Coordinates of C-alpha atoms in Angstrom, one line a residue:
S1 CA 0.0 0.0 0.0
Y2 CA 1.0 3.6 -0.3
Q3 CA 0.0 7.2 0.6
P4 CA 1.2 10.2 -1.5
V5 CA -0.3 12.9 0.8
A6 CA 1.0 13.8 4.2
G7 CA -1.3 13.7 7.3
Q8 CA -3.7 11.0 6.1
T9 CA -5.3 8.2 8.2
F10 CA -5.3 5.5 5.6
C11 CA -3.1 3.9 3.0
N12 CA -4.2 3.2 -0.6
S13 CA -4.0 -0.2 -2.3
C14 CA -1.8 -0.5 -5.3
D15 CA -3.8 -1.2 -8.6
R16 CA -3.4 -4.5 -10.4
G17 CA -0.1 -4.6 -12.3
R18 CA 1.6 -2.5 -9.6
F19 CA 3.2 -3.2 -6.2
A20 CA 4.7 -1.6 -3.1
N21 CA 7.1 -3.9 -1.2
T22 CA 8.5 -1.6 1.6
W23 CA 7.0 0.5 4.3
G24 CA 6.5 4.2 3.6
H25 CA 5.8 4.1 -0.1
T26 CA 4.4 7.3 -1.7
K27 CA 3.7 5.5 -4.9
C28 CA 3.4 2.0 -6.4
D29 CA 6.0 0.5 -8.6
V30 CA 5.1 -1.0 -12.0
C31 CA 5.6 -4.8 -12.7
A32 CA 8.2 -5.4 -15.3
P33 CA 7.5 -7.3 -18.5
G34 CA 7.4 -11.0 -17.8
S35 CA 5.7 -10.5 -14.5
V36 CA 2.3 -9.4 -13.2
A37 CA 0.4 -8.4 -10.0
A38 CA -3.0 -9.9 -10.3
G39 CA -4.6 -8.5 -7.2
L40 CA -5.1 -5.1 -5.6
G41 CA -2.6 -4.2 -2.9
S42 CA 0.2 -6.5 -4.2
S43 CA 3.5 -6.4 -2.4
T44 CA 5.4 -8.3 -5.2
C45 CA 5.0 -9.1 -8.8
T46 CA 4.7 -12.8 -9.9
R47 CA 6.7 -14.1 -12.8
C48 CA 4.7 -15.6 -15.7
S49 CA 4.9 -19.3 -15.6
A50 CA 6.2 -21.5 -18.5
G51 CA 3.8 -21.5 -21.4
R52 CA 2.8 -17.9 -20.7
F53 CA 4.3 -14.4 -21.3
Q54 CA 3.7 -10.7 -20.7
S55 CA 5.3 -8.2 -23.0
K56 CA 4.0 -5.0 -21.4
L57 CA 4.7 -3.1 -18.2
G58 CA 2.2 -3.0 -15.4
Q59 CA -0.1 -5.9 -16.3
A60 CA -2.3 -8.1 -14.1
V61 CA -2.5 -11.2 -16.4
C62 CA 0.0 -13.3 -18.2
N63 CA -1.0 -14.4 -21.7
L64 CA -0.9 -18.0 -22.9
C65 CA 1.4 -18.8 -25.8
D66 CA -0.6 -19.1 -29.0
E67 CA -0.8 -22.4 -30.9
G68 CA 2.4 -23.1 -32.7
F69 CA 4.5 -21.2 -30.1
Y70 CA 6.0 -22.3 -26.8
Q71 CA 7.9 -20.9 -23.8
S72 CA 9.9 -23.2 -21.5
D73 CA 11.0 -20.5 -19.1
A74 CA 9.2 -18.6 -16.4
G75 CA 9.2 -14.7 -16.4
S76 CA 9.2 -14.4 -20.2
R77 CA 8.3 -11.5 -22.4
A78 CA 7.5 -13.5 -25.5
C79 CA 7.0 -17.0 -26.9
H80 CA 9.1 -18.8 -29.5
A81 CA 7.7 -20.3 -32.7
C82 CA 8.0 -24.1 -33.0
P83 CA 10.6 -25.1 -35.7
H84 CA 9.9 -27.1 -38.8
G85 CA 8.7 -30.7 -38.1
M86 CA 7.3 -29.7 -34.7
F87 CA 3.9 -28.3 -33.4
S88 CA 2.2 -27.1 -30.2
G89 CA -1.1 -26.2 -28.8
T90 CA -2.1 -23.2 -26.7
G91 CA 0.0 -22.5 -23.6
A92 CA 2.8 -25.0 -24.6
T93 CA 6.0 -25.3 -22.6
Y94 CA 7.6 -27.2 -25.5
C95 CA 7.0 -28.3 -29.1
Q96 CA 6.2 -31.9 -30.0
N97 CA 7.6 -33.9 -32.9
C98 CA 5.2 -34.9 -35.6
S99 CA 4.6 -38.6 -35.7
A100 CA 5.9 -40.8 -38.5
G101 CA 3.8 -40.3 -41.6
A102 CA 3.0 -36.6 -40.8
I103 CA 4.8 -33.3 -41.2
A104 CA 4.7 -29.7 -40.0
D105 CA 6.3 -27.9 -42.9
A106 CA 5.9 -24.4 -41.5
V107 CA 7.5 -22.6 -38.6
G108 CA 4.9 -22.0 -35.9
S109 CA 2.7 -25.0 -36.8
S110 CA -0.2 -25.9 -34.5
K111 CA -0.7 -29.4 -35.9
C112 CA 0.8 -31.9 -38.2
R113 CA -0.7 -32.9 -41.5
P114 CA -0.5 -36.4 -43.0
C115 CA 1.8 -37.2 -45.9
I116 CA -0.2 -37.8 -49.0
P117 CA 0.8 -40.2 -51.8

């Protein structure tokens, strides 16, 4: 919590996406990209978990990686495209190999397609 005005009898809660982690704050700090403060009055920011990201400052929610993308690390600002021959679904922490008889011929594939004669 914080209080920017002297002589007050209450403290204000930090908005979502912001935090105050020491006593005597006069303003809230902004969560860095890759982390969020989901609730009001947060004292810390939480790193986005693997399979999620946040590219902007001061956010309350981490985004899921799109289909065809993955993120294996926590606290990330972006997701990576799956390479050729691999695919992923939404919120993936890794890409999967296509099974025998199928291919993913584009970077960032969300599924494999069967080989045709």
